[in-house]
Amino acid sequence: MTIRLEQPGDYREVENLTREAFWNVYRPGCTEHYVLNQYRSNPNFVHELDLVMEEDDRIMGHIMFSKAELVLDDGTRRSSWTFGPISIHPDYKRKGYGLKLLNYALEKARAMGIGFLCMEGNIGFYRHAGFDLASKKGIHYHAEPRDAEVPYFLAQELIPGWLKNNGIIEATYCPPRGYFVADENAEAFEAYEATFPEKVKLRLPGQLV
Ligand SMILES: CC(C)(COP(=O)(O)OP(=O)(O)OC[C@H]1O[C@@H](n2cnc3c(N)ncnc32)[C@H](O)[C@@H]1OP(=O)(O)O)[C@@H](O)C(=O)NCCC(=O)NCCS
C-alpha cells in the first residue's frame, strides 16, 4: 500500500472512486465526486494534502483538505482548516485503510503547521484518529442551536493549545462554500454526473437526505 500526492492524470479515476465510495451512502446517489472535481481549482484547496492511496496497482483511497474559517462572537474571522471527502473504495472498506490514510494525512497536516481541524462526520470512524465533539472545544456549528451538542460535528487540535494561542475560546464554523457546489448549480452537476456509467439511485435506511 502506498500513499502519494494526486496527479492530474489521476483526476477522473479519483472522482470515480469518490462516486463509488459515496454512492447511496448519505443520499440516493451522491455529489461528493463533483465537489472534488470543482474544488481542485478553488483557492482554499490544499494541494499538498490532496492524497491518493494505492493497493494492487489501483487507486482505492483519497482524501482532500480545505482552508476554512472560524467566526468569533465579535465577528472576527480566523483561518482554520477542514477536510473531506475521504473515500475508500467499497472493495477495501473496513480493512483499516481509511484510518491509515487519515492518520498519514493528519501527520502531514500537523507538520505543515495546521493546528486545528473541524468537520462533519461519523464519530464511530473519526474518534480512532483523535476527533471528538467540536462543542467540547467551544466550536459551534452554524446550522445548529449554539448550546447543542452536535453528534456529527467533530474537531481536533492537531497542535495542542492552538485554539487558545490564537485567542479562540468560542467560535462558529460554517463549511466553505465550495462544499455546496452541487446544490448551488444543479444543472452543471447533472451534466457532469451524466458522463459517468449509470448507477441506480436507491433510498436506503440511514441516509441523511
Ligand atoms: C468512512 C471510510 C473512509 C472509512 O474507511 P474504512 O477503511 O472503511 O475504515 P477503517 O477500516 O479504517 O475503520 C477504522 C475504524 O472505524 C470504524 N468505522 C469505519 N467506518 C465507519 C462508519 N461509517 N461508521 C462507524 N464506524 C466506522 C471501523 O469499524 C473501525 O473500527 P474498529 O477498528 O473498532 O472496527 C470509508 O468506509 C468510506 O469511504 N465510506 C464511504 C464514504 C464516507 O462515508 N466517507 C466519510 C465521510 S464523513
Coordinates of C-alpha atoms and ligand atoms in Angstrom, one line a residue:
M1 CA 0.0 0.0 0.0
T2 CA 1.4 3.4 -0.9
I3 CA 0.2 7.0 -0.3
R4 CA 1.2 9.8 -2.6
L5 CA 0.0 13.2 -4.0
E6 CA -2.8 13.1 -6.5
Q7 CA -1.6 13.9 -10.1
P8 CA -3.7 15.5 -12.9
G9 CA -3.7 12.1 -14.7
D10 CA -5.5 10.6 -11.7
Y11 CA -8.4 13.0 -11.6
R12 CA -11.0 11.0 -13.4
E13 CA -10.1 7.8 -11.6
V14 CA -10.2 9.5 -8.2
E15 CA -13.6 11.1 -9.0
N16 CA -14.9 7.8 -10.0
L17 CA -13.6 6.2 -6.8
T18 CA -15.2 9.0 -4.8
R19 CA -18.5 8.3 -6.6
E20 CA -18.2 4.6 -5.9
A21 CA -17.4 5.2 -2.2
F22 CA -20.3 7.6 -1.5
W23 CA -22.9 6.2 -3.8
N24 CA -26.2 5.8 -1.9
V25 CA -24.4 6.2 1.5
Y26 CA -25.8 9.6 2.6
R27 CA -28.5 10.1 -0.1
P28 CA -29.7 8.4 -3.2
G29 CA -26.7 8.7 -5.5
C30 CA -24.1 11.2 -4.3
T31 CA -22.5 14.6 -5.1
E32 CA -19.0 14.3 -3.4
H33 CA -17.2 13.5 -6.7
Y34 CA -18.5 16.8 -8.1
V35 CA -17.3 18.7 -5.1
L36 CA -13.8 17.2 -5.6
N37 CA -14.0 18.0 -9.4
Q38 CA -14.8 21.6 -8.7
Y39 CA -12.7 22.1 -5.6
R40 CA -9.2 21.5 -7.1
S41 CA -9.3 24.9 -8.7
N42 CA -10.7 26.6 -5.5
P43 CA -8.1 28.8 -3.8
N44 CA -9.0 27.1 -0.5
F45 CA -7.9 23.6 -1.8
V46 CA -4.8 22.4 -0.1
H47 CA -2.8 20.7 -2.9
E48 CA -0.1 19.4 -0.5
L49 CA -2.8 17.3 1.2
D50 CA -4.6 16.0 -1.9
L51 CA -3.6 12.4 -1.3
V52 CA -4.3 9.1 -3.0
M53 CA -3.8 5.6 -1.6
E54 CA -2.8 2.7 -4.0
E55 CA -3.1 -1.0 -3.5
D56 CA -2.9 -3.8 -6.1
D57 CA -1.8 -1.1 -8.7
R58 CA -5.1 0.6 -8.2
I59 CA -6.1 3.9 -6.6
M60 CA -8.6 2.8 -3.8
G61 CA -8.4 5.7 -1.4
H62 CA -8.4 9.5 -1.5
I63 CA -8.5 12.5 0.9
M64 CA -8.7 16.2 0.4
F65 CA -8.3 19.2 2.7
S66 CA -9.6 22.8 2.6
K67 CA -8.8 26.1 4.2
A68 CA -11.8 27.2 6.3
E69 CA -12.8 29.9 8.7
L70 CA -14.0 30.3 12.3
V71 CA -16.1 33.3 13.3
L72 CA -15.6 34.7 16.8
D73 CA -18.5 36.2 18.7
D74 CA -17.4 39.7 17.8
G75 CA -17.5 38.8 14.1
T76 CA -13.7 38.5 13.7
R77 CA -12.7 35.7 11.3
R78 CA -9.8 33.3 12.0
S79 CA -8.2 30.9 9.5
S80 CA -8.8 27.3 10.2
W81 CA -9.0 24.0 8.2
T82 CA -11.3 21.2 7.3
F83 CA -11.1 18.0 5.3
G84 CA -13.2 15.6 3.2
P85 CA -14.4 13.9 1.2
I86 CA -12.3 10.9 2.3
S87 CA -13.1 7.9 0.2
I88 CA -12.1 4.2 0.4
H89 CA -13.4 2.1 -2.5
P90 CA -16.2 -0.3 -1.4
D91 CA -14.0 -3.4 -2.2
Y92 CA -11.5 -2.1 0.5
K93 CA -13.8 -0.7 3.2
R94 CA -13.5 -1.8 6.9
K95 CA -10.0 -3.2 6.5
G96 CA -8.1 -0.4 8.2
Y97 CA -7.2 1.6 5.0
G98 CA -9.3 4.6 5.8
L99 CA -7.7 5.1 9.2
K100 CA -4.2 4.6 7.7
L101 CA -4.9 7.3 5.1
L102 CA -6.4 9.7 7.6
N103 CA -3.6 9.3 10.1
Y104 CA -1.0 9.8 7.4
A105 CA -2.8 13.0 6.2
L106 CA -3.2 14.3 9.7
E107 CA 0.5 13.8 10.5
K108 CA 1.4 15.7 7.3
A109 CA -1.1 18.4 8.1
R110 CA 0.5 18.9 11.6
A111 CA 4.0 19.1 10.1
M112 CA 2.7 21.8 7.8
G113 CA 1.5 23.8 10.8
I114 CA -2.2 23.0 10.5
G115 CA -3.2 23.3 14.1
F116 CA -7.0 22.8 14.2
L117 CA -9.5 20.9 12.1
C118 CA -13.3 20.6 12.3
M119 CA -15.6 18.7 10.0
E120 CA -18.9 16.8 9.8
G121 CA -18.6 13.1 10.1
N122 CA -19.3 9.9 11.9
I123 CA -17.6 9.8 15.3
G124 CA -17.5 5.9 15.1
F125 CA -14.8 6.3 12.5
Y126 CA -13.1 9.6 13.3
R127 CA -12.7 9.0 17.1
H128 CA -10.0 6.4 16.1
A129 CA -7.9 9.3 14.6
G130 CA -8.3 11.6 17.7
F131 CA -11.5 13.5 16.8
D132 CA -14.1 14.4 19.4
L133 CA -17.3 16.6 19.6
A134 CA -16.4 20.2 18.5
S135 CA -18.7 21.5 21.2
K136 CA -16.2 20.3 23.8
K137 CA -13.8 22.8 22.4
G138 CA -16.3 25.7 22.3
I139 CA -16.8 25.5 18.5
H140 CA -20.4 25.7 17.3
Y141 CA -22.0 24.5 14.1
H142 CA -23.6 27.3 12.1
A143 CA -26.8 25.4 11.3
E144 CA -27.5 24.2 14.9
P145 CA -28.5 25.9 18.2
R146 CA -25.5 27.3 19.9
D147 CA -25.8 25.2 23.0
A148 CA -26.5 22.0 21.1
E149 CA -24.1 19.0 21.4
V150 CA -24.0 18.2 17.7
P151 CA -23.0 14.5 17.3
Y152 CA -21.8 14.8 13.7
F153 CA -19.7 18.0 14.2
L154 CA -16.2 17.0 15.2
A155 CA -12.9 18.7 15.8
Q156 CA -9.3 18.1 16.8
E157 CA -6.4 20.3 17.8
L158 CA -3.5 18.9 15.8
I159 CA -1.2 21.3 17.6
P160 CA -2.1 21.3 21.3
G161 CA -3.1 24.7 22.6
W162 CA -3.7 26.1 19.0
L163 CA -7.1 27.5 19.8
K164 CA -6.0 29.2 23.0
N165 CA -2.8 30.5 21.4
N166 CA -5.0 32.0 18.6
G167 CA -7.3 33.7 21.1
I168 CA -10.2 31.4 20.3
I169 CA -12.4 30.5 23.3
E170 CA -15.7 30.2 21.4
A171 CA -16.4 30.4 17.7
T172 CA -18.8 29.3 15.0
Y173 CA -17.9 27.2 11.9
C174 CA -19.6 27.2 8.5
P175 CA -18.3 24.8 5.9
P176 CA -16.6 26.6 2.9
R177 CA -19.0 27.4 0.1
G178 CA -17.2 25.0 -2.3
Y179 CA -18.8 22.1 -0.5
F180 CA -22.3 23.2 -1.6
V181 CA -21.4 23.4 -5.3
A182 CA -23.7 20.6 -6.4
D183 CA -26.8 22.1 -4.7
E184 CA -25.9 25.6 -6.0
N185 CA -25.5 24.5 -9.6
A186 CA -27.8 21.5 -10.0
E187 CA -27.8 21.7 -13.8
A188 CA -24.0 21.6 -14.1
F189 CA -23.9 18.8 -11.6
E190 CA -26.4 16.7 -13.6
A191 CA -24.4 17.3 -16.8
Y192 CA -21.2 16.1 -15.1
E193 CA -22.9 13.1 -13.5
A194 CA -24.2 12.0 -16.9
T195 CA -20.5 11.5 -18.0
F196 CA -20.2 8.5 -15.6
P197 CA -21.5 5.0 -16.1
E198 CA -25.1 4.7 -15.0
K199 CA -25.8 3.6 -11.4
V200 CA -29.1 3.0 -9.6
K201 CA -30.0 5.6 -7.0
L202 CA -31.6 4.0 -4.0
R203 CA -33.3 5.4 -1.0
L204 CA -31.8 3.4 1.9
P205 CA -32.2 3.4 5.7
G206 CA -29.6 5.6 7.4
Q207 CA -29.3 8.2 4.6
L208 CA -29.3 11.8 5.7
V209 CA -31.2 13.3 2.7
Ligands
LIG1 C1 -15.6 6.1 6.0 C2 -14.4 5.5 5.4 C3 -13.5 6.5 4.8 C4 -13.7 4.6 6.4 O1 -12.7 3.9 5.8 P1 -12.5 2.3 6.1 O2 -11.2 1.9 5.5 O3 -13.8 1.6 5.7 O4 -12.4 2.3 7.7 P2 -11.4 1.5 8.6 O5 -11.4 0.1 8.3 O6 -10.1 2.2 8.6 O7 -12.1 1.7 10.0 C5 -11.4 2.1 11.2 C6 -12.4 2.0 12.4 O8 -13.5 2.9 12.1 C7 -14.7 2.2 12.1 N1 -15.6 2.7 11.0 C8 -15.2 2.7 9.7 N2 -16.2 3.3 9.0 C9 -17.2 3.6 9.9 C10 -18.5 4.2 9.7 N3 -19.0 4.6 8.6 N4 -19.3 4.3 10.9 C11 -18.8 4.0 12.1 N5 -17.6 3.4 12.3 C12 -16.8 3.2 11.2 C13 -14.3 0.8 11.9 O9 -15.3 -0.1 12.4 C14 -13.0 0.7 12.5 O10 -13.2 0.5 13.9 P3 -12.8 -0.9 14.7 O11 -11.3 -1.0 14.5 O12 -13.1 -0.6 16.1 O13 -13.5 -1.9 14.0 C15 -14.9 4.5 4.2 O14 -15.7 3.5 4.7 C16 -15.7 5.2 3.1 O15 -15.1 5.7 2.1 N6 -17.0 5.4 3.3 C17 -17.9 6.0 2.3 C18 -17.6 7.4 2.2 C19 -17.7 8.1 3.6 O16 -18.6 7.9 4.3 N7 -16.7 9.0 3.8 C20 -16.6 9.7 5.1 C21 -17.5 10.9 5.0 S1 -17.7 11.6 6.6

